[in-house]
Coordinates of C-alpha atoms in Angstrom, one line a residue:
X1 CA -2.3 2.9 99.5
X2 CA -2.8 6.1 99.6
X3 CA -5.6 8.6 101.3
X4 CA -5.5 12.4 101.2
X5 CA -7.4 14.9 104.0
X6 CA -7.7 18.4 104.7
X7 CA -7.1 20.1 107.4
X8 CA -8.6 23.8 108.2
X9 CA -6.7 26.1 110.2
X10 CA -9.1 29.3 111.3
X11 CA -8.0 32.7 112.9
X12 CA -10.3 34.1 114.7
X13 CA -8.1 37.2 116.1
X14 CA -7.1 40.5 114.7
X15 CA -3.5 39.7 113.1
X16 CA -2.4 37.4 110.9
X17 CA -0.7 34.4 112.0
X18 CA 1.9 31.6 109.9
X19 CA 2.3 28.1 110.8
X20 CA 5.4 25.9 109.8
X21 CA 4.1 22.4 109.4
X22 CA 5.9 19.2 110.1
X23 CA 4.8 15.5 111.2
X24 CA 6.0 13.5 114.0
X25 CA 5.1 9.6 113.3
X26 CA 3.8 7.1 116.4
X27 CA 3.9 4.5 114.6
X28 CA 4.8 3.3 111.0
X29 CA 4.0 -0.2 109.6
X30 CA 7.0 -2.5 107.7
X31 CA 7.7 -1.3 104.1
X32 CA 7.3 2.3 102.9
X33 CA 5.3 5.2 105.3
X34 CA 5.6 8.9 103.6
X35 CA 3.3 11.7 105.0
X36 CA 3.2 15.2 103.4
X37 CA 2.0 18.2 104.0
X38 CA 1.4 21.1 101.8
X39 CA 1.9 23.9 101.8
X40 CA 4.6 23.2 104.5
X41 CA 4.3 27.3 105.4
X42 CA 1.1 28.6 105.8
X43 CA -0.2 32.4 106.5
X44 CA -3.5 32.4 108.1
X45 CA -5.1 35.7 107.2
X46 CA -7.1 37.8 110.5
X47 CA -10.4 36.6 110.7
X48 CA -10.0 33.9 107.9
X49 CA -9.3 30.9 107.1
X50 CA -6.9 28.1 105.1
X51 CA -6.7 24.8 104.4
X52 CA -3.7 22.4 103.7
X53 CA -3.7 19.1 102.2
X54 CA -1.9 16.1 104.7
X55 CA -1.0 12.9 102.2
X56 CA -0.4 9.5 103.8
X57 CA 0.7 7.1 101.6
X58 CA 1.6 3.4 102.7
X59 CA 3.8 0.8 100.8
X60 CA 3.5 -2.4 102.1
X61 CA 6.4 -4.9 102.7
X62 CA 5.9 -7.7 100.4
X63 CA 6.3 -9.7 103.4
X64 CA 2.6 -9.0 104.7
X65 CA 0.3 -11.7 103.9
X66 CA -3.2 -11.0 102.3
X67 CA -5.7 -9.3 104.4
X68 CA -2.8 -8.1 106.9
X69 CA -3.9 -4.8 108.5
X70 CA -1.1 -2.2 109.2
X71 CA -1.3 1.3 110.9
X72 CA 0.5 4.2 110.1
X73 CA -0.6 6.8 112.8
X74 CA 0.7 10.1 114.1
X75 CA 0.3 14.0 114.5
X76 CA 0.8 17.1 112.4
X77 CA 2.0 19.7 113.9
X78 CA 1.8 23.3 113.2
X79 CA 3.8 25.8 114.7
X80 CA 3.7 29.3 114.7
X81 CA 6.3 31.0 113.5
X82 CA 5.9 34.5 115.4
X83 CA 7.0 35.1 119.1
X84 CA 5.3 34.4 122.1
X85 CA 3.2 37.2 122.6
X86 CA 1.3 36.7 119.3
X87 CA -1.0 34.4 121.4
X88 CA -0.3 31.8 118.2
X89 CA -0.3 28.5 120.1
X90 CA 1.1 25.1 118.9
X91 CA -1.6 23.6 116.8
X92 CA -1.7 19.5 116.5
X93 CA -4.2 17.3 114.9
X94 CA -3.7 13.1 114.9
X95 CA -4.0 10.8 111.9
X96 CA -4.6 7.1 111.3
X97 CA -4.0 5.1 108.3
X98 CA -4.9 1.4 108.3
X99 CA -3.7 -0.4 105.5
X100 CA -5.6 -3.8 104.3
X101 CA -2.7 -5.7 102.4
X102 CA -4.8 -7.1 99.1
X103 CA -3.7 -9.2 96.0
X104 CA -4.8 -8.3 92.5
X105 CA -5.9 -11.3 91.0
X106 CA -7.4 -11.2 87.6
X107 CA -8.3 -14.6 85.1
X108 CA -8.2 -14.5 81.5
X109 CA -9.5 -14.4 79.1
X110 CA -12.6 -12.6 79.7
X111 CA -14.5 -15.4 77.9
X112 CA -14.5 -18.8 76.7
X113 CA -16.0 -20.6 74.0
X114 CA -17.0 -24.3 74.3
X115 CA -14.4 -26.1 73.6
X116 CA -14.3 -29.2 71.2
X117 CA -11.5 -31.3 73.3
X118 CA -13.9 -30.2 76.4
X119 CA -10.8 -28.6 77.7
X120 CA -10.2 -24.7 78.2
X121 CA -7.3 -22.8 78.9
X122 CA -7.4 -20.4 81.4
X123 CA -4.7 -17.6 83.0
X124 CA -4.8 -15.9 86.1
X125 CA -2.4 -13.6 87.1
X126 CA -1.3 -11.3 90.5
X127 CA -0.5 -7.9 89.5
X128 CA 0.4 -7.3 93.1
X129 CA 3.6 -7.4 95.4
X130 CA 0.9 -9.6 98.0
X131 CA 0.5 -13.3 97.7
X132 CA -3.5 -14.3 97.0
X133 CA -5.7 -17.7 95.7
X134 CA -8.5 -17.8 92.8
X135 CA -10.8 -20.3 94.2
X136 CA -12.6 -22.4 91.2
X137 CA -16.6 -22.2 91.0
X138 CA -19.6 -23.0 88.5
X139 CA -21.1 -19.6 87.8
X140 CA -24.7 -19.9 88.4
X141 CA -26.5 -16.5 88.6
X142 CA -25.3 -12.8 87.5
X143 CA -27.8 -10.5 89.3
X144 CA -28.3 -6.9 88.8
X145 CA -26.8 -3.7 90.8
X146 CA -29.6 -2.1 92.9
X147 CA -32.3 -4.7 92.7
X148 CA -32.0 -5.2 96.5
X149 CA -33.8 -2.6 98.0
X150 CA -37.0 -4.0 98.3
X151 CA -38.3 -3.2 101.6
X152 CA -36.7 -0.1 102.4
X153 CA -33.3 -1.0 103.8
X154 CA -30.4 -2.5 102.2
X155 CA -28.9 -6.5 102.4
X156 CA -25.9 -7.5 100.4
X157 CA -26.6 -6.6 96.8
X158 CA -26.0 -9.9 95.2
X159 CA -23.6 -9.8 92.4
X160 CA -22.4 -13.5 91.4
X161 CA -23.7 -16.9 93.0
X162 CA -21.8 -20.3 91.9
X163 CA -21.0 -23.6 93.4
X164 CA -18.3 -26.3 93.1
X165 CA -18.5 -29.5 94.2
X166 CA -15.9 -32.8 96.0
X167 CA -17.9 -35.3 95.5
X168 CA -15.3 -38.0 96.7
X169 CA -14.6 -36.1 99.9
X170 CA -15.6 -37.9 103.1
X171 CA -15.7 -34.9 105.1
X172 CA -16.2 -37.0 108.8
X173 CA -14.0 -39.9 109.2
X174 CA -16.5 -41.1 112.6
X175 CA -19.6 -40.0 110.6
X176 CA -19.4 -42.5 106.9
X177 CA -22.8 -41.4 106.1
X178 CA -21.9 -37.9 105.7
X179 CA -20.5 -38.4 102.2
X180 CA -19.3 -35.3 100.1
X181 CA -18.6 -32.0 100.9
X182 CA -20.0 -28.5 98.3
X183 CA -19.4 -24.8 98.2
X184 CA -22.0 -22.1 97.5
X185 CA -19.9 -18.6 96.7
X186 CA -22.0 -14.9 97.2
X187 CA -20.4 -12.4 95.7
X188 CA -21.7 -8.8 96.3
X189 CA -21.6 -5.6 94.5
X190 CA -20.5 -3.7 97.9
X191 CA -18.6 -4.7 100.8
X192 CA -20.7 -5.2 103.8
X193 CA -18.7 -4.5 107.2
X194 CA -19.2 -7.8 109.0
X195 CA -21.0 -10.9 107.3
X196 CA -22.4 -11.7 110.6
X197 CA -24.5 -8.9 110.5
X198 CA -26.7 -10.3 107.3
X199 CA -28.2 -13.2 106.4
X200 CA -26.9 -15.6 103.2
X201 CA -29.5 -18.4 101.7
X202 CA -29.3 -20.8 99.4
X203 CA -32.2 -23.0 98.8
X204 CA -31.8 -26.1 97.6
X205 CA -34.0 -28.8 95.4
X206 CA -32.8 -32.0 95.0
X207 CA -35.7 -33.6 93.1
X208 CA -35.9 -30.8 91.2
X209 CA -39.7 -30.3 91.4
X210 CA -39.6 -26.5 92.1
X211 CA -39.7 -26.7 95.3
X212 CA -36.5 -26.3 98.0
X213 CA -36.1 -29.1 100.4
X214 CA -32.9 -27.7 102.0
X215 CA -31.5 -24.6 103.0
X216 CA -28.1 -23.8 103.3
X217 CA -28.0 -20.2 105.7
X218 CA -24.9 -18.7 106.0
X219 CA -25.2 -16.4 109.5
X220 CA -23.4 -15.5 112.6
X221 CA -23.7 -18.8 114.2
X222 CA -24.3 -17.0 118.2
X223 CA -27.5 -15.5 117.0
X224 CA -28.9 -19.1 116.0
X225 CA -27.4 -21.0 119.0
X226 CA -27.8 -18.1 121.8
X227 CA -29.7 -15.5 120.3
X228 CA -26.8 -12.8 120.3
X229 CA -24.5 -12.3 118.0
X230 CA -20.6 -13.2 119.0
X231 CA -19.1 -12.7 114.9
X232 CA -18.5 -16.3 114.5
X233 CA -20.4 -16.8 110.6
X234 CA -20.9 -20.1 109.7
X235 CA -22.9 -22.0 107.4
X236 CA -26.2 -23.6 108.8
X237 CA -27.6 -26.6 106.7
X238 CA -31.8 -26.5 107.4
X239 CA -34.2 -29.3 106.5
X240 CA -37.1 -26.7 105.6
X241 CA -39.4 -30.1 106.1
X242 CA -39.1 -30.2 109.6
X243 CA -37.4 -26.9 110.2
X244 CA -34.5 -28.6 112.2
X245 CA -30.9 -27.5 111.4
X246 CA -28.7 -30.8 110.4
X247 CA -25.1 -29.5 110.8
X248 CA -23.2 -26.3 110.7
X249 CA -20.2 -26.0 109.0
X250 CA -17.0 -22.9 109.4
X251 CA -18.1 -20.5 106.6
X252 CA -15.5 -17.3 105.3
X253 CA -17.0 -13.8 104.3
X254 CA -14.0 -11.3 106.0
X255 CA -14.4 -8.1 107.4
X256 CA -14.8 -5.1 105.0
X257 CA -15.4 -8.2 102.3
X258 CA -17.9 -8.7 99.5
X259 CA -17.8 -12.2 99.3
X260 CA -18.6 -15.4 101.2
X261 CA -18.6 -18.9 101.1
X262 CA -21.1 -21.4 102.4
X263 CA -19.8 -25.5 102.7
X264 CA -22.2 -28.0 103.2
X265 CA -22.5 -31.8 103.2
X266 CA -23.7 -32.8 99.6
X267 CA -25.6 -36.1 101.5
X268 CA -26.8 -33.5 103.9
X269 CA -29.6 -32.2 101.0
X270 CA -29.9 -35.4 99.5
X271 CA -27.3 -35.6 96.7
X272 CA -25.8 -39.2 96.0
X273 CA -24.2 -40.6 92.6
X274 CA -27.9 -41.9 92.5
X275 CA -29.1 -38.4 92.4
X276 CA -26.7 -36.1 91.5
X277 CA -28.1 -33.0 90.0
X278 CA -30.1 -29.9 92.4
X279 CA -31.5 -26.7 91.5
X280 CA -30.9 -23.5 93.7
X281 CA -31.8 -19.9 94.0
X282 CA -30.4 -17.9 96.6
X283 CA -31.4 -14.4 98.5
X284 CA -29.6 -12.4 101.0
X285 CA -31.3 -10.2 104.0
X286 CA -29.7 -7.9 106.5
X287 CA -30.3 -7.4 110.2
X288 CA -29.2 -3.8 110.2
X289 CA -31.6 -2.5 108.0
X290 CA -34.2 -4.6 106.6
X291 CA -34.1 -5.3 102.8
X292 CA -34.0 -8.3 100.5
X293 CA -32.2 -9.2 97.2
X294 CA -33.1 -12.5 95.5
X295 CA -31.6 -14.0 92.5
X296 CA -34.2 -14.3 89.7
X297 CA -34.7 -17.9 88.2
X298 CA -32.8 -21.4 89.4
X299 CA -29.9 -22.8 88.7
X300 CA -28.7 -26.0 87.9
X301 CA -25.3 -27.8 89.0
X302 CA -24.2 -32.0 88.9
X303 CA -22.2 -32.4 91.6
X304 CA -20.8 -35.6 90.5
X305 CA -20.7 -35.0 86.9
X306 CA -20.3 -31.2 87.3
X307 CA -20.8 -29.2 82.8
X308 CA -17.0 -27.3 83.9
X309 CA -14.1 -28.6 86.3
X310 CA -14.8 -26.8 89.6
X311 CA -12.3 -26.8 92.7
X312 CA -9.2 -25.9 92.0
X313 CA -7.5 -24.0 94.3
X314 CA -5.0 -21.7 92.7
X315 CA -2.1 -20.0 95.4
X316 CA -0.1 -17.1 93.5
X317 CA 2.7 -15.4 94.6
X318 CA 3.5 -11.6 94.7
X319 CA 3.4 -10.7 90.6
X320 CA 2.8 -14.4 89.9
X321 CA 0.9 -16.4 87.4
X322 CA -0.6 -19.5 87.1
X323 CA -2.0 -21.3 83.5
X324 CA -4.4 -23.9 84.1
X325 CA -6.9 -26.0 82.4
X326 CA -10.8 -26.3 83.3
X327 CA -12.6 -29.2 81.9
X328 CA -16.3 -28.8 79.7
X329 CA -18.6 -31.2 79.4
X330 CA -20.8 -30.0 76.4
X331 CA -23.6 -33.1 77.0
X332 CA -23.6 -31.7 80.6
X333 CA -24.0 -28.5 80.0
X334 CA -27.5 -29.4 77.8
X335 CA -28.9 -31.0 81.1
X336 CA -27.7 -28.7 83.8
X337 CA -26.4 -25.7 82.2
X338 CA -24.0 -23.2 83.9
X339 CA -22.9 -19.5 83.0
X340 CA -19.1 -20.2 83.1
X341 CA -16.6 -20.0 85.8
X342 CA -17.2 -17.8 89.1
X343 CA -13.0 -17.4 90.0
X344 CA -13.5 -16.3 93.2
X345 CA -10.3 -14.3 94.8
X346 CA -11.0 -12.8 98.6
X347 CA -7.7 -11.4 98.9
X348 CA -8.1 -8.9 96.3
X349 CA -10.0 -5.6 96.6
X350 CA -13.6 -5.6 98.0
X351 CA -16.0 -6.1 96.0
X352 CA -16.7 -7.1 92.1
X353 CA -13.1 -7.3 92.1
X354 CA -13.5 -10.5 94.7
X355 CA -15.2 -13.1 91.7
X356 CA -13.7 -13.0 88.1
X357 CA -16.4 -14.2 85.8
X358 CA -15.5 -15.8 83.0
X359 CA -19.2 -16.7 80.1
X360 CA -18.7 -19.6 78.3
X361 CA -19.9 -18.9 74.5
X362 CA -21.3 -21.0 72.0
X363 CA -19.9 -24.1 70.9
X364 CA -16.7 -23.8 68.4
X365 CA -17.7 -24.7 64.8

């Protein structure tokens, strides 16, 4: 990582003045810390002045697991180079560098066509030194950049919504009723700082009449329970019948992160082997600034009989790769048809970079 700043040094008096820079680190994270400044000799004109250009770059140890923040933190100094009665006095200005370790996870190839064995072949690969996961979904919705200014402020700009499902799961061994356990993935075209300060929802319609039945919210979990927000985001299932929230579940969406994922209980919103297929839609709100994005349409998923394999949890090492095979079920997709696969990676850079998504095309001929 690297960031680059400039720094202006201004005489105000009657003579000239030169500087000799140098840099004395505070503090300097595991790996590779070099800090530059140039030019390293600077003449300040009278009544001018000049700027320089301080470089910080960080190189990470490969040791530093994903999303590991490191600092790199000191002063530049500039001193002047004339005697003591120039007036020139020692100049210092502090910098900061804080370094987000991130994978670079990327899943090929870019598309897929159905396959006639109703099994596809996919690659994913880590074109970094840090360790990251590709996380498995059914791509549901692509939504535009820029749609989601719709009352004057600005909520996550939905990017990519998908879902996978564990339909086997029994998520609460003291609660048998509970049976199954889903995913719902958000990813965003921009990071937002803290998930906690927005609002995630998924509605969800089990009978498929148009109409949601459930809601699953994902919100900071404080501002529900206590009315103040403590950053702990979790995922709220709602029954939008009664209004009462049925359970709420750890959800994920980092700091500085694009992305986040919502579990719920899959007998929670009324999905059984008896009823397996739901449409959803989902929208996303922010309590910073007002706004609203909503995905346009619904989308369709089986979770017991899912159109593509979803749920595989793919862990790659530093410049690793992984080949793996996603099933297709072409007479699924005609009943409950999905865009493809939503891979989603939260290790990796912020942003679009966060979900690889991967159409499925045509059947072969």
């Amino acid at each position: 990582m690297t960031e680059r700043r400039t720094v202006t040094l201004r005489n105000t008096g009657p003579d000239p003045l030169t500087f000799a820079a140098s840099v004395e680190a505070s503090s300097e994270p595991d790996g590779v810390t070099e800090v530059s400044v140039k030019p390293a000799s600077v003449t300040v004109p009278a009544l001018r002045e000049v700027q320089v250009e301080v470089t910080v770059t960080v190189r990470p140890s490969p040791d530093l697991p994903a999303d590991g923040l490191q600092a790199a933190s000191g002063t530049v100094v500039f001193t002047p180079v004339l005697g003591p009665d120039s007036g020139a006095v020692t100049l210092r200005v502090p910098y900061l560098l804080v370094h987000r370790a991130t994978s670079d996870l990327k899943t090929h190839p870019g598309a897929v066509r159905v396959p006639r064995d109703g099994t596809a072949e996919l690659t994913t690969q880590n074109r970094s030194r840090v360790p990251g996961t590709a996380d498995v979904y059914a791509w549901g919705f692509q939504d535009a950049r820029g749609d989601d200014v719709l009352t004057g402020g600005r909520a996550p700009d939905i990017r990519a919504v998908g879902v996978q499902a564990f339909p086997d799961v029994a998520p609460f061994p003291d609660e048998p009723e509970a049976q199954g356990l889903g995913v719902f993935a958000i990813n965003s075209h921009q990071r937002l700082g803290s998930a906690s300060t927005a609002e995630y929802d998924v509605f969800v319609d089990p009978d498929e009449n148009g109409t949601a039945d459930f809601l699953v919210v994902g919100l900071d979990l404080g501002l529900l329970t206590v009315g103040a927000f403590t950053g702990q985001f979790a995922a709220v299932t709602v029954d939008l019948s009664s209004g009462e929230a049925i359970r709420a579940l750890p959800a994920t969406g980092g700091i500085n992160s694009a992305t986040v994922t919502l579990p719920f209980v899959l007998s929670d919103v009324g999905l059984s082997a008896a009823n397996p297929d739901f449409l959803y839609d989902a929208a996303t709100t922010t309590f910073v600034s007002g706004g609203l994005d909503e995905t346009e349409g619904r989308a369709a998923f089986d979770a017991f009989d899912p159109p593509v394999g979803t749920g595989q949890l793919l862990e790659l090492p530093g410049r690793g790769r992984v080949d793996w095979t996603a099933t297709v079920d072409a007479e699924q997709l005609g009943s409950t048809p999905v865009l493809g696969w939503m891979v989603v990676n939260q290790q990796d850079p912020t942003g679009s970079e966060q979900a690889d998504l991967i159409p499925l095309r045509g059947p072969r001929r």
